[in-house]
C-alpha positions in Angstrom: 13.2 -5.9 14.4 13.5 -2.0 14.4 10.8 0.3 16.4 9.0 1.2 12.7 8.7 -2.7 12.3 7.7 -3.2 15.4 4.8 -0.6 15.9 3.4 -1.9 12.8 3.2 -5.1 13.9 1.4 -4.4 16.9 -1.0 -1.7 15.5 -1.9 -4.6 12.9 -2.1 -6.6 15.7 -4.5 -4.9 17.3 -6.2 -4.0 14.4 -7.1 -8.0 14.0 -8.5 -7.6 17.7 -11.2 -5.3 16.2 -11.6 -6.8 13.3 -11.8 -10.4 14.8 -14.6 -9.3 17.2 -16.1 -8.2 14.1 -17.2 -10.6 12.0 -20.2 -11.4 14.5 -21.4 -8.0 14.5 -21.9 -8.2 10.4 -24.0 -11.0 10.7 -25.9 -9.3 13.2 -26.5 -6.1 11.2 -27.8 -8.3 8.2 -30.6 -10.0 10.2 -32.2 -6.4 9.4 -30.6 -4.7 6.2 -29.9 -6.1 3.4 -25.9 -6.3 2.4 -25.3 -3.2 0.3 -27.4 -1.2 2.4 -25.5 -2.4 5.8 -21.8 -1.9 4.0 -22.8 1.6 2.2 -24.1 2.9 5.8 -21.2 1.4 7.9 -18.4 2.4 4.9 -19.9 6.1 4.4 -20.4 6.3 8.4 -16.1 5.3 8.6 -15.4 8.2 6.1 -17.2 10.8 7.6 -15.1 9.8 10.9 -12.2 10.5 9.4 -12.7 13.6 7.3 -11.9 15.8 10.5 -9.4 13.3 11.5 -7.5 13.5 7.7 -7.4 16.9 8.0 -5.3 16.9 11.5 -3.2 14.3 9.6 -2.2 16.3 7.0 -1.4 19.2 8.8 1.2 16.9 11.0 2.2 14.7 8.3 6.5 14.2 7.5 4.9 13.3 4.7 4.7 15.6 1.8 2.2 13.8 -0.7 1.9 14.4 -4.6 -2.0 15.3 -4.6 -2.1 12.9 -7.8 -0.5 9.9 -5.6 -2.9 10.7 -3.1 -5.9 10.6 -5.0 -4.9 8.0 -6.8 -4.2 5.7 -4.3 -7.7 6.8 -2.1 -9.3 5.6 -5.6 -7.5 2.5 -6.1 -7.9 1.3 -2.6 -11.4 2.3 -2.4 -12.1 0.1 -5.5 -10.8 -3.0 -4.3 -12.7 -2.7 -0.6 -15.4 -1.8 -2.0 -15.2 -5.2 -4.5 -13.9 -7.4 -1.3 -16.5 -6.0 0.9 -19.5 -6.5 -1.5 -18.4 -10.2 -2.2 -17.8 -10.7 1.9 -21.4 -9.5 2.8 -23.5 -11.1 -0.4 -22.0 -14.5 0.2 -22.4 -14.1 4.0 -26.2 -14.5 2.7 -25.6 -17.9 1.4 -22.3 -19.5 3.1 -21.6 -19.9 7.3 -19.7 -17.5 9.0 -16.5 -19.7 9.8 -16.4 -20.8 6.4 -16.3 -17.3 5.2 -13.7 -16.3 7.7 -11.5 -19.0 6.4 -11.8 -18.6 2.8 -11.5 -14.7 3.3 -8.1 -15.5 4.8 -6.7 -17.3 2.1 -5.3 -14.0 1.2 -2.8 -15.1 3.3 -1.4 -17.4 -0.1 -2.6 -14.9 -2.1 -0.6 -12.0 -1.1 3.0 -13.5 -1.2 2.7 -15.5 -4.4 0.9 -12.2 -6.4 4.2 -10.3 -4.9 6.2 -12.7 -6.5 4.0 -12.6 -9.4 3.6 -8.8 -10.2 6.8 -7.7 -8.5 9.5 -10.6 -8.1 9.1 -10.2 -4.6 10.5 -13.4 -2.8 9.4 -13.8 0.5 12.0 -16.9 1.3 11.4 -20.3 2.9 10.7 -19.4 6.6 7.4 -16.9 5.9 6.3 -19.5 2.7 5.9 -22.2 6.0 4.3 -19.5 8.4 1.8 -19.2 5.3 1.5 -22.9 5.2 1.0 -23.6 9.1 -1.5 -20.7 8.6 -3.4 -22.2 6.1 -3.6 -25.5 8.4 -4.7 -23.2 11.4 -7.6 -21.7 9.5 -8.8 -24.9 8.5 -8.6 -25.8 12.0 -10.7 -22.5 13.5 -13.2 -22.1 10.8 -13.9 -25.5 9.7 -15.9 -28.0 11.2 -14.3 -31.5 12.0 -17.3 -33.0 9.6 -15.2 -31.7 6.8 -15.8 -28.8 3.9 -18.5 -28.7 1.6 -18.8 -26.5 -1.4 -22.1 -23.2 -0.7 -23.1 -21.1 -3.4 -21.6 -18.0 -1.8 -18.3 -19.7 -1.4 -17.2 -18.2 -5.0 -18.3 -14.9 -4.1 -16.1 -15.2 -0.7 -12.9 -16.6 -2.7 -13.5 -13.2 -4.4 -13.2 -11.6 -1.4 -9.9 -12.9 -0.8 -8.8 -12.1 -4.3 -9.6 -8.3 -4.2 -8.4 -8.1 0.1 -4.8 -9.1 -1.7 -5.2 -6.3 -4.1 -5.7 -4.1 -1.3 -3.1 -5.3 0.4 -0.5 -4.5 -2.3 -2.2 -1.7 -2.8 -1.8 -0.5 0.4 1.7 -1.7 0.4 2.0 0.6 -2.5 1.1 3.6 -1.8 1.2 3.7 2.0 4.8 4.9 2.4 4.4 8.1 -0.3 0.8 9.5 0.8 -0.8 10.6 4.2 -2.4 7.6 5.3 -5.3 8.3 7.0 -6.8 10.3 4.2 -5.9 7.9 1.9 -8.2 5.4 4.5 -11.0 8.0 4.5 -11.2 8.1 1.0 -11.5 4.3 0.4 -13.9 4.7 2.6 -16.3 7.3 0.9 -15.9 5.5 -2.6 -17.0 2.1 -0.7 -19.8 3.7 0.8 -21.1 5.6 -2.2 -20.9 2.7 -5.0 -22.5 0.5 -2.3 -25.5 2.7 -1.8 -25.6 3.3 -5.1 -26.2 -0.5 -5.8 -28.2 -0.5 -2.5 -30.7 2.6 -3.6 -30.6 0.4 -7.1 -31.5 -3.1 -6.1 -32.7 -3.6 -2.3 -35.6 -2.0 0.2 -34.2 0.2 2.6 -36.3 0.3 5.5 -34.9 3.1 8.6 -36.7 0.5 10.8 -34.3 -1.8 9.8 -31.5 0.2 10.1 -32.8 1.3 14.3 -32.4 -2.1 14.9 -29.3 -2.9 13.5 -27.4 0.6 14.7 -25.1 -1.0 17.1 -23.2 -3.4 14.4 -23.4 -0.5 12.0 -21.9 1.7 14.4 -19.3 -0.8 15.8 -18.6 -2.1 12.3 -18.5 1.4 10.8 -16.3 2.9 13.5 -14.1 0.5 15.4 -13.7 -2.4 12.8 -13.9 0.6 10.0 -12.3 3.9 10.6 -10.1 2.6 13.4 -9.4 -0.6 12.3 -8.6 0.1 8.6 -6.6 3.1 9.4 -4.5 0.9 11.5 -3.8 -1.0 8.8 -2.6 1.9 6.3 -0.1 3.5 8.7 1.5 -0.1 9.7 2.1 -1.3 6.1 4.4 1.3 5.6 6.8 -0.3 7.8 5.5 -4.0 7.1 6.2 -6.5 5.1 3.3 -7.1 2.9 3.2 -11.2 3.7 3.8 -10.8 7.2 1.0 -7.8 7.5 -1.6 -10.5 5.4 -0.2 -13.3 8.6 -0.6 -10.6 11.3 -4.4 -9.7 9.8 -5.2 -13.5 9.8 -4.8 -13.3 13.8 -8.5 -12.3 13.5 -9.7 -15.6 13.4 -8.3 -16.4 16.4 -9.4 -13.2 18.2 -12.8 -14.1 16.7 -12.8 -17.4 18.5 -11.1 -15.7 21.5 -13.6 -13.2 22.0 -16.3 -15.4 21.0 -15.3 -17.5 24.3 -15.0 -14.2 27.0 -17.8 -12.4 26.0 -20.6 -15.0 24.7 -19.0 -17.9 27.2 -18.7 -20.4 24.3 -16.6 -22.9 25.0 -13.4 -23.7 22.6 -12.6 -27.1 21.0 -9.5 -29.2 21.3 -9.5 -28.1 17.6 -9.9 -24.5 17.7 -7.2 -24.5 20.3 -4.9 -26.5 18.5 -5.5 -24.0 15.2 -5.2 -21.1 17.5 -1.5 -22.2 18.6 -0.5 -23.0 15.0 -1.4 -19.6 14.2 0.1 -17.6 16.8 3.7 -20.0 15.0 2.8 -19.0 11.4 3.3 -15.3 12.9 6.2 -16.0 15.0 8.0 -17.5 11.8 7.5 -14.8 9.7 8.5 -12.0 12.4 11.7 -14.0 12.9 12.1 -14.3 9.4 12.3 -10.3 9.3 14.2 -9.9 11.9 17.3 -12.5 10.2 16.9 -10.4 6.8 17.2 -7.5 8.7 20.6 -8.8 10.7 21.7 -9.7 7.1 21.4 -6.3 5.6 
């Protein structure tokens, strides 16, 4: 594996730290805002991070980006997190956390076979098994040993998935030919806007509410936002889209993880077993770039 290669891997790895210790935190914030309200807040909060932070960027950037591509890909990517995060938080209403988690993650099938889909990309054998022993480990962390039993905001979750793999590619897309942290900062603003503009539309938005919720919003907005997500746009350019969707799916087990240092909740035979197959789904598929690489 090359230096690019592996920076990207670790900034997505940390990136699933954040995002992992996360998923809490939006739970949190929705015990006092409603959904649209909490992501418009926390989405335009992230964007107005970055907007002096983009402009550094650019200044420093190797890359020299066609204003077109860059708008175009701020636009595109803002539409599909904007989608995925309005079906995460409304079916948070109605479905359990680790259910959610795990459906959410199923991106990690999504992504490869829609880049063999839409692009003929073939991933080959050894990441198609790191996406299987993934799949097993989520069921495994998210799950409960009673079994799985069909919500009514388990549709609005599978959407989720659907339109995080469009990001993904997106991401995957345009990454590599614009400057990557404005192109975060505007996905960003467009999230934040159409969700206020559903939230101002639709729900009661009480600054009471949003007091008592300001440390999600601000963790959410900041860390798991602007930092988080902007971690993810500057390592796709030198990962593998499949791999970056099995590196991202660490959050579950960081979610756990962190759930057990800083709550003290104690971790199931189960859990640990999905946390091991897990950590093997992303060993496969960084060996499996590293072979096509000796290849090449």
């Amino acid at each position: 594996m090359n230096q690019k290669a592996l920076r990207g891997s670790l900034l997505l790895l940390l990136g699933s730290v954040i995002w992992g210790a996360a998923f809490a935190a939006q739970r949190m914030g929705m015990d006092h805002v409603p959904p649209f309200t909490f992501s418009g807040i926390r989405m335009l909060l992230a964007g107005l991070v970055l907007i002096p932070v983009s402009a550094i960027s650019r200044k420093r950037s190797a890359v020299q980006a066609d204003p077109r591509e860059q708008r175009k890909g701020g636009i595109l990517c803002g539409l599909f997190l904007f989608a995925a995060t309005s079906f995460q938080q409304v079916g948070l209403v109605y479905t359990s956390a680790g259910k959610a988690g795990f459906i959410t993650a199923l991106y990690v099938v999504l992504v490869p076979v829609a880049a063999w889909v839409l692009f003929r990309k073939q991933p080959g054998w050894v990441i198609w098994a790191g996406v299987g022993l993934a799949v097993a480990a989520l069921y495994l962390l998210c799950i409960p040993a009673e079994g799985f039993q069909v919500e009514q905001g388990d549709a609005l979750v599978l959407g989720c998935a659907v339109c995080f793999t469009g990001q993904i590619l997106c991401i995957d897309r345009y990454a590599p030919r614009v400057d990557g942290v404005t192109m975060a900062r505007d996905e960003f603003l467009i999230t934040g806007i159409l969700s206020m503009i559903i939230a101002v539309c639709t729900e009661e938005i009480r600054p009471d509410g949003i007091m008592k919720a300001v440390i999600p919003i601000l963790y959410t907005g900041i860390l798991s936002g602007a930092v988080g997500y902007t971690l993810q746009i500057i390592a796709q350019r030198d990962v593998n889209p499949t791999v970056a969707s099995l590196l991202m799916c660490l959050e579950s087990v960081f979610a756990v993880l962190t759930g057990v240092i800083l709550l003290g909740e104690q971790m199931t035979a189960r859990e640990g077993a999905g946390c091991v197959l897990m950590f093997t789904a992303v060993v496969l598929a960084q060996l499996s770039t590293a072979m096509k690489k000796r290849k090449t």
